[in-house]
Amino acid sequence: MLARANDATLLAARLLLAAALLPTGIARALNVSGFALTLAGAGMPFPNAVATTAVVVQVFGPLALILGVLPRLTGLALALFSAATACVLHAFWQFTGPALVAERTLMLADLGLAGGYLLYAMTGPGAWSWQGWRMGTPAPRAKPASKSSAKSGGGRRAPQARAA
């Protein structure tokens, strides 16, 4: 019962983490050139390549997250993406007043997402995922022999004669 609750919680966490990036990734995929112009305006070198890479990570990363495919690679890639996005797009130290507070909040939110993706990378997706399905259900473990049967010789087998 506890394993089901754990797997359900991991699935819900994967869905929530994916929901943080997937809608924006789809919107950016529909207008990659506009995103590249935004990056160029922020002073990003090679804005077209960066925009294309960001769209690939922002679309395929959450899809891999939802399905539970390659959890360590997916989690690390999304954590790095979120941390880089936080530093590049939400440089709060360049602002004052209410804009500073808003940008700092957005940066901390992106860094919090990076932490969630790192937790996913370390814990894995759970049984309700592609990885869980691929690995199958674990075989039941054999119970170790009790100490009393080991002392009395109850756990020993008689040697068998070799066939010639």
mmCIF file with all atom_site columns, N, CA, C and O in Angstrom, residues 83-137:
data_model
loop_
_atom_site.group_PDB
_atom_site.id
_atom_site.type_symbol
_atom_site.label_atom_id
_atom_site.label_alt_id
_atom_site.label_comp_id
_atom_site.label_asym_id
_atom_site.label_entity_id
_atom_site.label_seq_id
_atom_site.pdbx_PDB_ins_code
_atom_site.Cartn_x
_atom_site.Cartn_y
_atom_site.Cartn_z
_atom_site.occupancy
_atom_site.B_iso_or_equiv
_atom_site.pdbx_formal_charge
_atom_site.auth_seq_id
_atom_site.auth_comp_id
_atom_site.auth_asym_id
_atom_site.auth_atom_id
_atom_site.pdbx_PDB_model_num
ATOM 1   N N  . ALA A 1 83  ? 18.549 26.433 -14.041 1.00 0.00 ? 83  ALA A N  1
ATOM 2   C CA . ALA A 1 83  ? 19.523 27.311 -13.392 1.00 0.00 ? 83  ALA A CA 1
ATOM 3   C C  . ALA A 1 83  ? 20.078 28.342 -14.379 1.00 0.00 ? 83  ALA A C  1
ATOM 4   O O  . ALA A 1 83  ? 20.229 29.520 -14.036 1.00 0.00 ? 83  ALA A O  1
ATOM 5   N N  . ALA A 1 84  ? 20.365 27.907 -15.609 1.00 0.00 ? 84  ALA A N  1
ATOM 6   C CA . ALA A 1 84  ? 20.864 28.843 -16.617 1.00 0.00 ? 84  ALA A CA 1
ATOM 7   C C  . ALA A 1 84  ? 19.801 29.877 -16.969 1.00 0.00 ? 84  ALA A C  1
ATOM 8   O O  . ALA A 1 84  ? 20.104 31.075 -17.111 1.00 0.00 ? 84  ALA A O  1
ATOM 9   N N  . THR A 1 85  ? 18.556 29.434 -17.098 1.00 0.00 ? 85  THR A N  1
ATOM 10  C CA . THR A 1 85  ? 17.457 30.357 -17.384 1.00 0.00 ? 85  THR A CA 1
ATOM 11  C C  . THR A 1 85  ? 17.317 31.381 -16.267 1.00 0.00 ? 85  THR A C  1
ATOM 12  O O  . THR A 1 85  ? 17.096 32.567 -16.519 1.00 0.00 ? 85  THR A O  1
ATOM 13  N N  . ALA A 1 86  ? 17.452 30.927 -15.049 1.00 0.00 ? 86  ALA A N  1
ATOM 14  C CA . ALA A 1 86  ? 17.341 31.832 -13.901 1.00 0.00 ? 86  ALA A CA 1
ATOM 15  C C  . ALA A 1 86  ? 18.397 32.925 -13.970 1.00 0.00 ? 86  ALA A C  1
ATOM 16  O O  . ALA A 1 86  ? 18.098 34.101 -13.756 1.00 0.00 ? 86  ALA A O  1
ATOM 17  N N  . CYS A 1 87  ? 19.621 32.535 -14.283 1.00 0.00 ? 87  CYS A N  1
ATOM 18  C CA . CYS A 1 87  ? 20.717 33.522 -14.301 1.00 0.00 ? 87  CYS A CA 1
ATOM 19  C C  . CYS A 1 87  ? 20.661 34.444 -15.515 1.00 0.00 ? 87  CYS A C  1
ATOM 20  O O  . CYS A 1 87  ? 20.972 35.629 -15.411 1.00 0.00 ? 87  CYS A O  1
ATOM 21  N N  . VAL A 1 88  ? 20.265 33.909 -16.669 1.00 0.00 ? 88  VAL A N  1
ATOM 22  C CA . VAL A 1 88  ? 20.275 34.710 -17.899 1.00 0.00 ? 88  VAL A CA 1
ATOM 23  C C  . VAL A 1 88  ? 19.055 35.613 -18.007 1.00 0.00 ? 88  VAL A C  1
ATOM 24  O O  . VAL A 1 88  ? 19.174 36.799 -18.319 1.00 0.00 ? 88  VAL A O  1
ATOM 25  N N  . LEU A 1 89  ? 17.888 35.069 -17.760 1.00 0.00 ? 89  LEU A N  1
ATOM 26  C CA . LEU A 1 89  ? 16.665 35.833 -17.999 1.00 0.00 ? 89  LEU A CA 1
ATOM 27  C C  . LEU A 1 89  ? 16.145 36.600 -16.788 1.00 0.00 ? 89  LEU A C  1
ATOM 28  O O  . LEU A 1 89  ? 15.283 37.454 -16.935 1.00 0.00 ? 89  LEU A O  1
ATOM 29  N N  . HIS A 1 90  ? 16.623 36.271 -15.595 1.00 0.00 ? 90  HIS A N  1
ATOM 30  C CA . HIS A 1 90  ? 16.101 36.934 -14.393 1.00 0.00 ? 90  HIS A CA 1
ATOM 31  C C  . HIS A 1 90  ? 17.239 37.525 -13.557 1.00 0.00 ? 90  HIS A C  1
ATOM 32  O O  . HIS A 1 90  ? 17.345 37.268 -12.362 1.00 0.00 ? 90  HIS A O  1
ATOM 33  N N  . ALA A 1 91  ? 18.071 38.325 -14.191 1.00 0.00 ? 91  ALA A N  1
ATOM 34  C CA . ALA A 1 91  ? 19.190 38.969 -13.498 1.00 0.00 ? 91  ALA A CA 1
ATOM 35  C C  . ALA A 1 91  ? 18.650 40.125 -12.660 1.00 0.00 ? 91  ALA A C  1
ATOM 36  O O  . ALA A 1 91  ? 18.683 41.283 -13.055 1.00 0.00 ? 91  ALA A O  1
ATOM 37  N N  . PHE A 1 92  ? 18.162 39.803 -11.483 1.00 0.00 ? 92  PHE A N  1
ATOM 38  C CA . PHE A 1 92  ? 17.465 40.790 -10.643 1.00 0.00 ? 92  PHE A CA 1
ATOM 39  C C  . PHE A 1 92  ? 18.373 41.931 -10.193 1.00 0.00 ? 92  PHE A C  1
ATOM 40  O O  . PHE A 1 92  ? 17.903 43.013 -9.884  1.00 0.00 ? 92  PHE A O  1
ATOM 41  N N  . TRP A 1 93  ? 19.673 41.688 -10.131 1.00 0.00 ? 93  TRP A N  1
ATOM 42  C CA . TRP A 1 93  ? 20.603 42.704 -9.656  1.00 0.00 ? 93  TRP A CA 1
ATOM 43  C C  . TRP A 1 93  ? 20.700 43.902 -10.610 1.00 0.00 ? 93  TRP A C  1
ATOM 44  O O  . TRP A 1 93  ? 21.240 44.924 -10.242 1.00 0.00 ? 93  TRP A O  1
ATOM 45  N N  . GLN A 1 94  ? 20.122 43.760 -11.798 1.00 0.00 ? 94  GLN A N  1
ATOM 46  C CA . GLN A 1 94  ? 20.127 44.867 -12.752 1.00 0.00 ? 94  GLN A CA 1
ATOM 47  C C  . GLN A 1 94  ? 18.909 45.778 -12.604 1.00 0.00 ? 94  GLN A C  1
ATOM 48  O O  . GLN A 1 94  ? 18.773 46.737 -13.346 1.00 0.00 ? 94  GLN A O  1
ATOM 49  N N  . PHE A 1 95  ? 18.025 45.475 -11.662 1.00 0.00 ? 95  PHE A N  1
ATOM 50  C CA . PHE A 1 95  ? 16.771 46.206 -11.512 1.00 0.00 ? 95  PHE A CA 1
ATOM 51  C C  . PHE A 1 95  ? 16.712 46.899 -10.161 1.00 0.00 ? 95  PHE A C  1
ATOM 52  O O  . PHE A 1 95  ? 17.502 46.613 -9.261  1.00 0.00 ? 95  PHE A O  1
ATOM 53  N N  . THR A 1 96  ? 15.726 47.763 -10.027 1.00 0.00 ? 96  THR A N  1
ATOM 54  C CA . THR A 1 96  ? 15.451 48.428 -8.748  1.00 0.00 ? 96  THR A CA 1
ATOM 55  C C  . THR A 1 96  ? 13.949 48.423 -8.515  1.00 0.00 ? 96  THR A C  1
ATOM 56  O O  . THR A 1 96  ? 13.157 48.246 -9.450  1.00 0.00 ? 96  THR A O  1
ATOM 57  N N  . GLY A 1 97  ? 13.564 48.620 -7.281  1.00 0.00 ? 97  GLY A N  1
ATOM 58  C CA . GLY A 1 97  ? 12.152 48.750 -6.925  1.00 0.00 ? 97  GLY A CA 1
ATOM 59  C C  . GLY A 1 97  ? 11.361 47.479 -7.138  1.00 0.00 ? 97  GLY A C  1
ATOM 60  O O  . GLY A 1 97  ? 11.849 46.364 -6.912  1.00 0.00 ? 97  GLY A O  1
ATOM 61  N N  . PRO A 1 98  ? 10.102 47.622 -7.594  1.00 0.00 ? 98  PRO A N  1
ATOM 62  C CA . PRO A 1 98  ? 9.234  46.457 -7.782  1.00 0.00 ? 98  PRO A CA 1
ATOM 63  C C  . PRO A 1 98  ? 9.763  45.465 -8.822  1.00 0.00 ? 98  PRO A C  1
ATOM 64  O O  . PRO A 1 98  ? 9.550  44.262 -8.702  1.00 0.00 ? 98  PRO A O  1
ATOM 65  N N  . ALA A 1 99  ? 10.458 45.959 -9.846  1.00 0.00 ? 99  ALA A N  1
ATOM 66  C CA . ALA A 1 99  ? 11.018 45.062 -10.857 1.00 0.00 ? 99  ALA A CA 1
ATOM 67  C C  . ALA A 1 99  ? 12.074 44.152 -10.237 1.00 0.00 ? 99  ALA A C  1
ATOM 68  O O  . ALA A 1 99  ? 12.184 42.981 -10.606 1.00 0.00 ? 99  ALA A O  1
ATOM 69  N N  . LEU A 1 100 ? 12.855 44.667 -9.305  1.00 0.00 ? 100 LEU A N  1
ATOM 70  C CA . LEU A 1 100 ? 13.862 43.864 -8.612  1.00 0.00 ? 100 LEU A CA 1
ATOM 71  C C  . LEU A 1 100 ? 13.189 42.724 -7.859  1.00 0.00 ? 100 LEU A C  1
ATOM 72  O O  . LEU A 1 100 ? 13.627 41.573 -7.931  1.00 0.00 ? 100 LEU A O  1
ATOM 73  N N  . VAL A 1 101 ? 12.118 43.053 -7.153  1.00 0.00 ? 101 VAL A N  1
ATOM 74  C CA . VAL A 1 101 ? 11.408 42.021 -6.372  1.00 0.00 ? 101 VAL A CA 1
ATOM 75  C C  . VAL A 1 101 ? 10.821 40.959 -7.300  1.00 0.00 ? 101 VAL A C  1
ATOM 76  O O  . VAL A 1 101 ? 10.927 39.751 -7.031  1.00 0.00 ? 101 VAL A O  1
ATOM 77  N N  . ALA A 1 102 ? 10.226 41.386 -8.410  1.00 0.00 ? 102 ALA A N  1
ATOM 78  C CA . ALA A 1 102 ? 9.620  40.440 -9.349  1.00 0.00 ? 102 ALA A CA 1
ATOM 79  C C  . ALA A 1 102 ? 10.678 39.534 -9.984  1.00 0.00 ? 102 ALA A C  1
ATOM 80  O O  . ALA A 1 102 ? 10.488 38.299 -10.047 1.00 0.00 ? 102 ALA A O  1
ATOM 81  N N  . GLU A 1 103 ? 11.773 40.109 -10.438 1.00 0.00 ? 103 GLU A N  1
ATOM 82  C CA . GLU A 1 103 ? 12.822 39.306 -11.071 1.00 0.00 ? 103 GLU A CA 1
ATOM 83  C C  . GLU A 1 103 ? 13.499 38.373 -10.080 1.00 0.00 ? 103 GLU A C  1
ATOM 84  O O  . GLU A 1 103 ? 13.841 37.241 -10.414 1.00 0.00 ? 103 GLU A O  1
ATOM 85  N N  . ARG A 1 104 ? 13.694 38.829 -8.848  1.00 0.00 ? 104 ARG A N  1
ATOM 86  C CA . ARG A 1 104 ? 14.286 37.963 -7.821  1.00 0.00 ? 104 ARG A CA 1
ATOM 87  C C  . ARG A 1 104 ? 13.348 36.792 -7.529  1.00 0.00 ? 104 ARG A C  1
ATOM 88  O O  . ARG A 1 104 ? 13.797 35.650 -7.383  1.00 0.00 ? 104 ARG A O  1
ATOM 89  N N  . THR A 1 105 ? 12.052 37.052 -7.463  1.00 0.00 ? 105 THR A N  1
ATOM 90  C CA . THR A 1 105 ? 11.082 35.989 -7.226  1.00 0.00 ? 105 THR A CA 1
ATOM 91  C C  . THR A 1 105 ? 11.103 34.967 -8.359  1.00 0.00 ? 105 THR A C  1
ATOM 92  O O  . THR A 1 105 ? 11.085 33.753 -8.115  1.00 0.00 ? 105 THR A O  1
ATOM 93  N N  . LEU A 1 106 ? 11.163 35.449 -9.601  1.00 0.00 ? 106 LEU A N  1
ATOM 94  C CA . LEU A 1 106 ? 11.219 34.535 -10.740 1.00 0.00 ? 106 LEU A CA 1
ATOM 95  C C  . LEU A 1 106 ? 12.516 33.727 -10.750 1.00 0.00 ? 106 LEU A C  1
ATOM 96  O O  . LEU A 1 106 ? 12.513 32.535 -11.079 1.00 0.00 ? 106 LEU A O  1
ATOM 97  N N  . MET A 1 107 ? 13.611 34.372 -10.371 1.00 0.00 ? 107 MET A N  1
ATOM 98  C CA . MET A 1 107 ? 14.879 33.648 -10.320 1.00 0.00 ? 107 MET A CA 1
ATOM 99  C C  . MET A 1 107 ? 14.837 32.554 -9.254  1.00 0.00 ? 107 MET A C  1
ATOM 100 O O  . MET A 1 107 ? 15.260 31.417 -9.502  1.00 0.00 ? 107 MET A O  1
ATOM 101 N N  . LEU A 1 108 ? 14.322 32.882 -8.087  1.00 0.00 ? 108 LEU A N  1
ATOM 102 C CA . LEU A 1 108 ? 14.232 31.880 -7.027  1.00 0.00 ? 108 LEU A CA 1
ATOM 103 C C  . LEU A 1 108 ? 13.279 30.748 -7.410  1.00 0.00 ? 108 LEU A C  1
ATOM 104 O O  . LEU A 1 108 ? 13.521 29.581 -7.049  1.00 0.00 ? 108 LEU A O  1
ATOM 105 N N  . ALA A 1 109 ? 12.221 31.053 -8.143  1.00 0.00 ? 109 ALA A N  1
ATOM 106 C CA . ALA A 1 109 ? 11.306 30.012 -8.612  1.00 0.00 ? 109 ALA A CA 1
ATOM 107 C C  . ALA A 1 109 ? 12.018 29.077 -9.584  1.00 0.00 ? 109 ALA A C  1
ATOM 108 O O  . ALA A 1 109 ? 11.873 27.843 -9.506  1.00 0.00 ? 109 ALA A O  1
ATOM 109 N N  . ASP A 1 110 ? 12.795 29.630 -10.504 1.00 0.00 ? 110 ASP A N  1
ATOM 110 C CA . ASP A 1 110 ? 13.548 28.789 -11.434 1.00 0.00 ? 110 ASP A CA 1
ATOM 111 C C  . ASP A 1 110 ? 14.588 27.947 -10.703 1.00 0.00 ? 110 ASP A C  1
ATOM 112 O O  . ASP A 1 110 ? 14.802 26.779 -11.042 1.00 0.00 ? 110 ASP A O  1
ATOM 113 N N  . LEU A 1 111 ? 15.239 28.522 -9.703  1.00 0.00 ? 111 LEU A N  1
ATOM 114 C CA . LEU A 1 111 ? 16.206 27.743 -8.928  1.00 0.00 ? 111 LEU A CA 1
ATOM 115 C C  . LEU A 1 111 ? 15.515 26.657 -8.111  1.00 0.00 ? 111 LEU A C  1
ATOM 116 O O  . LEU A 1 111 ? 16.062 25.562 -7.918  1.00 0.00 ? 111 LEU A O  1
ATOM 117 N N  . GLY A 1 112 ? 14.311 26.934 -7.633  1.00 0.00 ? 112 GLY A N  1
ATOM 118 C CA . GLY A 1 112 ? 13.527 25.905 -6.943  1.00 0.00 ? 112 GLY A CA 1
ATOM 119 C C  . GLY A 1 112 ? 13.164 24.762 -7.874  1.00 0.00 ? 112 GLY A C  1
ATOM 120 O O  . GLY A 1 112 ? 13.204 23.590 -7.480  1.00 0.00 ? 112 GLY A O  1
ATOM 121 N N  . LEU A 1 113 ? 12.811 25.088 -9.119  1.00 0.00 ? 113 LEU A N  1
ATOM 122 C CA . LEU A 1 113 ? 12.556 24.040 -10.109 1.00 0.00 ? 113 LEU A CA 1
ATOM 123 C C  . LEU A 1 113 ? 13.817 23.212 -10.348 1.00 0.00 ? 113 LEU A C  1
ATOM 124 O O  . LEU A 1 113 ? 13.737 21.987 -10.465 1.00 0.00 ? 113 LEU A O  1
ATOM 125 N N  . ALA A 1 114 ? 14.966 23.877 -10.424 1.00 0.00 ? 114 ALA A N  1
ATOM 126 C CA . ALA A 1 114 ? 16.222 23.151 -10.613 1.00 0.00 ? 114 ALA A CA 1
ATOM 127 C C  . ALA A 1 114 ? 16.430 22.152 -9.472  1.00 0.00 ? 114 ALA A C  1
ATOM 128 O O  . ALA A 1 114 ? 16.853 21.015 -9.705  1.00 0.00 ? 114 ALA A O  1
ATOM 129 N N  . GLY A 1 115 ? 16.097 22.559 -8.260  1.00 0.00 ? 115 GLY A N  1
ATOM 130 C CA . GLY A 1 115 ? 16.188 21.640 -7.123  1.00 0.00 ? 115 GLY A CA 1
ATOM 131 C C  . GLY A 1 115 ? 15.245 20.458 -7.262  1.00 0.00 ? 115 GLY A C  1
ATOM 132 O O  . GLY A 1 115 ? 15.609 19.320 -6.963  1.00 0.00 ? 115 GLY A O  1
ATOM 133 N N  . GLY A 1 116 ? 14.039 20.704 -7.732  1.00 0.00 ? 116 GLY A N  1
ATOM 134 C CA . GLY A 1 116 ? 13.089 19.617 -7.961  1.00 0.00 ? 116 GLY A CA 1
ATOM 135 C C  . GLY A 1 116 ? 13.584 18.639 -9.020  1.00 0.00 ? 116 GLY A C  1
ATOM 136 O O  . GLY A 1 116 ? 13.445 17.421 -8.870  1.00 0.00 ? 116 GLY A O  1
ATOM 137 N N  . TYR A 1 117 ? 14.190 19.172 -10.081 1.00 0.00 ? 117 TYR A N  1
ATOM 138 C CA . TYR A 1 117 ? 14.725 18.303 -11.125 1.00 0.00 ? 117 TYR A CA 1
ATOM 139 C C  . TYR A 1 117 ? 15.912 17.488 -10.610 1.00 0.00 ? 117 TYR A C  1
ATOM 140 O O  . TYR A 1 117 ? 16.078 16.324 -10.999 1.00 0.00 ? 117 TYR A O  1
ATOM 141 N N  . LEU A 1 118 ? 16.713 18.081 -9.735  1.00 0.00 ? 118 LEU A N  1
ATOM 142 C CA . LEU A 1 118 ? 17.816 17.319 -9.134  1.00 0.00 ? 118 LEU A CA 1
ATOM 143 C C  . LEU A 1 118 ? 17.293 16.206 -8.231  1.00 0.00 ? 118 LEU A C  1
ATOM 144 O O  . LEU A 1 118 ? 17.841 15.099 -8.222  1.00 0.00 ? 118 LEU A O  1
ATOM 145 N N  . LEU A 1 119 ? 16.235 16.496 -7.482  1.00 0.00 ? 119 LEU A N  1
ATOM 146 C CA . LEU A 1 119 ? 15.624 15.441 -6.659  1.00 0.00 ? 119 LEU A CA 1
ATOM 147 C C  . LEU A 1 119 ? 15.100 14.307 -7.533  1.00 0.00 ? 119 LEU A C  1
ATOM 148 O O  . LEU A 1 119 ? 15.251 13.129 -7.205  1.00 0.00 ? 119 LEU A O  1
ATOM 149 N N  . TYR A 1 120 ? 14.492 14.664 -8.654  1.00 0.00 ? 120 TYR A N  1
ATOM 150 C CA . TYR A 1 120 ? 14.006 13.645 -9.590  1.00 0.00 ? 120 TYR A CA 1
ATOM 151 C C  . TYR A 1 120 ? 15.179 12.805 -10.108 1.00 0.00 ? 120 TYR A C  1
ATOM 152 O O  . TYR A 1 120 ? 15.072 11.581 -10.196 1.00 0.00 ? 120 TYR A O  1
ATOM 153 N N  . ALA A 1 121 ? 16.282 13.467 -10.444 1.00 0.00 ? 121 ALA A N  1
ATOM 154 C CA . ALA A 1 121 ? 17.453 12.740 -10.948 1.00 0.00 ? 121 ALA A CA 1
ATOM 155 C C  . ALA A 1 121 ? 17.969 11.747 -9.908  1.00 0.00 ? 121 ALA A C  1
ATOM 156 O O  . ALA A 1 121 ? 18.455 10.671 -10.264 1.00 0.00 ? 121 ALA A O  1
ATOM 157 N N  . MET A 1 122 ? 17.869 12.099 -8.629  1.00 0.00 ? 122 MET A N  1
ATOM 158 C CA . MET A 1 122 ? 18.409 11.233 -7.585  1.00 0.00 ? 122 MET A CA 1
ATOM 159 C C  . MET A 1 122 ? 17.426 10.143 -7.140  1.00 0.00 ? 122 MET A C  1
ATOM 160 O O  . MET A 1 122 ? 17.856 9.047  -6.783  1.00 0.00 ? 122 MET A O  1
ATOM 161 N N  . THR A 1 123 ? 16.120 10.436 -7.151  1.00 0.00 ? 123 THR A N  1
ATOM 162 C CA . THR A 1 123 ? 15.149 9.449  -6.669  1.00 0.00 ? 123 THR A CA 1
ATOM 163 C C  . THR A 1 123 ? 14.632 8.539  -7.763  1.00 0.00 ? 123 THR A C  1
ATOM 164 O O  . THR A 1 123 ? 14.222 7.417  -7.489  1.00 0.00 ? 123 THR A O  1
ATOM 165 N N  . GLY A 1 124 ? 14.627 9.007  -8.990  1.00 0.00 ? 124 GLY A N  1
ATOM 166 C CA . GLY A 1 124 ? 14.086 8.221  -10.091 1.00 0.00 ? 124 GLY A CA 1
ATOM 167 C C  . GLY A 1 124 ? 12.594 8.425  -10.235 1.00 0.00 ? 124 GLY A C  1
ATOM 168 O O  . GLY A 1 124 ? 11.953 9.101  -9.426  1.00 0.00 ? 124 GLY A O  1
ATOM 169 N N  . PRO A 1 125 ? 12.017 7.837  -11.270 1.00 0.00 ? 125 PRO A N  1
ATOM 170 C CA . PRO A 1 125 ? 10.616 8.099  -11.591 1.00 0.00 ? 125 PRO A CA 1
ATOM 171 C C  . PRO A 1 125 ? 9.607  7.237  -10.850 1.00 0.00 ? 125 PRO A C  1
ATOM 172 O O  . PRO A 1 125 ? 8.425  7.534  -10.867 1.00 0.00 ? 125 PRO A O  1
ATOM 173 N N  . GLY A 1 126 ? 10.030 6.167  -10.224 1.00 0.00 ? 126 GLY A N  1
ATOM 174 C CA . GLY A 1 126 ? 9.084  5.273  -9.565  1.00 0.00 ? 126 GLY A CA 1
ATOM 175 C C  . GLY A 1 126 ? 8.605  4.181  -10.512 1.00 0.00 ? 126 GLY A C  1
ATOM 176 O O  . GLY A 1 126 ? 9.000  4.119  -11.676 1.00 0.00 ? 126 GLY A O  1
ATOM 177 N N  . ALA A 1 127 ? 7.729  3.320  -10.002 1.00 0.00 ? 127 ALA A N  1
ATOM 178 C CA . ALA A 1 127 ? 7.267  2.167  -10.780 1.00 0.00 ? 127 ALA A CA 1
ATOM 179 C C  . ALA A 1 127 ? 6.287  2.559  -11.880 1.00 0.00 ? 127 ALA A C  1
ATOM 180 O O  . ALA A 1 127 ? 6.182  1.867  -12.883 1.00 0.00 ? 127 ALA A O  1
ATOM 181 N N  . TRP A 1 128 ? 5.573  3.657  -11.719 1.00 0.00 ? 128 TRP A N  1
ATOM 182 C CA . TRP A 1 128 ? 4.593  4.078  -12.714 1.00 0.00 ? 128 TRP A CA 1
ATOM 183 C C  . TRP A 1 128 ? 5.267  4.959  -13.755 1.00 0.00 ? 128 TRP A C  1
ATOM 184 O O  . TRP A 1 128 ? 4.982  6.140  -13.892 1.00 0.00 ? 128 TRP A O  1
ATOM 185 N N  . SER A 1 129 ? 6.179  4.351  -14.500 1.00 0.00 ? 129 SER A N  1
ATOM 186 C CA . SER A 1 129 ? 6.951  5.070  -15.504 1.00 0.00 ? 129 SER A CA 1
ATOM 187 C C  . SER A 1 129 ? 7.451  4.063  -16.527 1.00 0.00 ? 129 SER A C  1
ATOM 188 O O  . SER A 1 129 ? 7.345  2.848  -16.342 1.00 0.00 ? 129 SER A O  1
ATOM 189 N N  . TRP A 1 130 ? 8.048  4.594  -17.590 1.00 0.00 ? 130 TRP A N  1
ATOM 190 C CA . TRP A 1 130 ? 8.624  3.718  -18.598 1.00 0.00 ? 130 TRP A CA 1
ATOM 191 C C  . TRP A 1 130 ? 9.757  2.895  -17.995 1.00 0.00 ? 130 TRP A C  1
ATOM 192 O O  . TRP A 1 130 ? 9.871  1.708  -18.259 1.00 0.00 ? 130 TRP A O  1
ATOM 193 N N  . GLN A 1 131 ? 10.577 3.525  -17.169 1.00 0.00 ? 131 GLN A N  1
ATOM 194 C CA . GLN A 1 131 ? 11.683 2.806  -16.547 1.00 0.00 ? 131 GLN A CA 1
ATOM 195 C C  . GLN A 1 131 ? 11.161 1.716  -15.615 1.00 0.00 ? 131 GLN A C  1
ATOM 196 O O  . GLN A 1 131 ? 11.681 0.610  -15.593 1.00 0.00 ? 131 GLN A O  1
ATOM 197 N N  . GLY A 1 132 ? 10.119 2.033  -14.843 1.00 0.00 ? 132 GLY A N  1
ATOM 198 C CA . GLY A 1 132 ? 9.537  1.034  -13.951 1.00 0.00 ? 132 GLY A CA 1
ATOM 199 C C  . GLY A 1 132 ? 8.930  -0.125 -14.719 1.00 0.00 ? 132 GLY A C  1
ATOM 200 O O  . GLY A 1 132 ? 9.066  -1.287 -14.332 1.00 0.00 ? 132 GLY A O  1
ATOM 201 N N  . TRP A 1 133 ? 8.271  0.180  -15.833 1.00 0.00 ? 133 TRP A N  1
ATOM 202 C CA . TRP A 1 133 ? 7.679  -0.867 -16.664 1.00 0.00 ? 133 TRP A CA 1
ATOM 203 C C  . TRP A 1 133 ? 8.774  -1.724 -17.286 1.00 0.00 ? 133 TRP A C  1
ATOM 204 O O  . TRP A 1 133 ? 8.669  -2.940 -17.342 1.00 0.00 ? 133 TRP A O  1
ATOM 205 N N  . ARG A 1 134 ? 9.846  -1.076 -17.755 1.00 0.00 ? 134 ARG A N  1
ATOM 206 C CA . ARG A 1 134 ? 10.935 -1.770 -18.415 1.00 0.00 ? 134 ARG A CA 1
ATOM 207 C C  . ARG A 1 134 ? 11.666 -2.710 -17.460 1.00 0.00 ? 134 ARG A C  1
ATOM 208 O O  . ARG A 1 134 ? 12.076 -3.801 -17.833 1.00 0.00 ? 134 ARG A O  1
ATOM 209 N N  . MET A 1 135 ? 11.830 -2.271 -16.215 1.00 0.00 ? 135 MET A N  1
ATOM 210 C CA . MET A 1 135 ? 12.535 -3.102 -15.239 1.00 0.00 ? 135 MET A CA 1
ATOM 211 C C  . MET A 1 135 ? 11.639 -4.204 -14.684 1.00 0.00 ? 135 MET A C  1
ATOM 212 O O  . MET A 1 135 ? 12.128 -5.170 -14.131 1.00 0.00 ? 135 MET A O  1
ATOM 213 N N  . GLY A 1 136 ? 10.338 -4.049 -14.794 1.00 0.00 ? 136 GLY A N  1
ATOM 214 C CA . GLY A 1 136 ? 9.416  -5.052 -14.295 1.00 0.00 ? 136 GLY A CA 1
ATOM 215 C C  . GLY A 1 136 ? 9.300  -5.001 -12.789 1.00 0.00 ? 136 GLY A C  1
ATOM 216 O O  . GLY A 1 136 ? 9.987  -4.245 -12.109 1.00 0.00 ? 136 GLY A O  1
ATOM 217 N N  . THR A 1 137 ? 8.447  -5.805 -12.259 1.00 0.00 ? 137 THR A N  1
ATOM 218 C CA . THR A 1 137 ? 8.284  -5.840 -10.809 1.00 0.00 ? 137 THR A CA 1
ATOM 219 C C  . THR A 1 137 ? 9.370  -6.714 -10.211 1.00 0.00 ? 137 THR A C  1
ATOM 220 O O  . THR A 1 137 ? 9.720  -7.753 -10.776 1.00 0.00 ? 137 THR A O  1
#
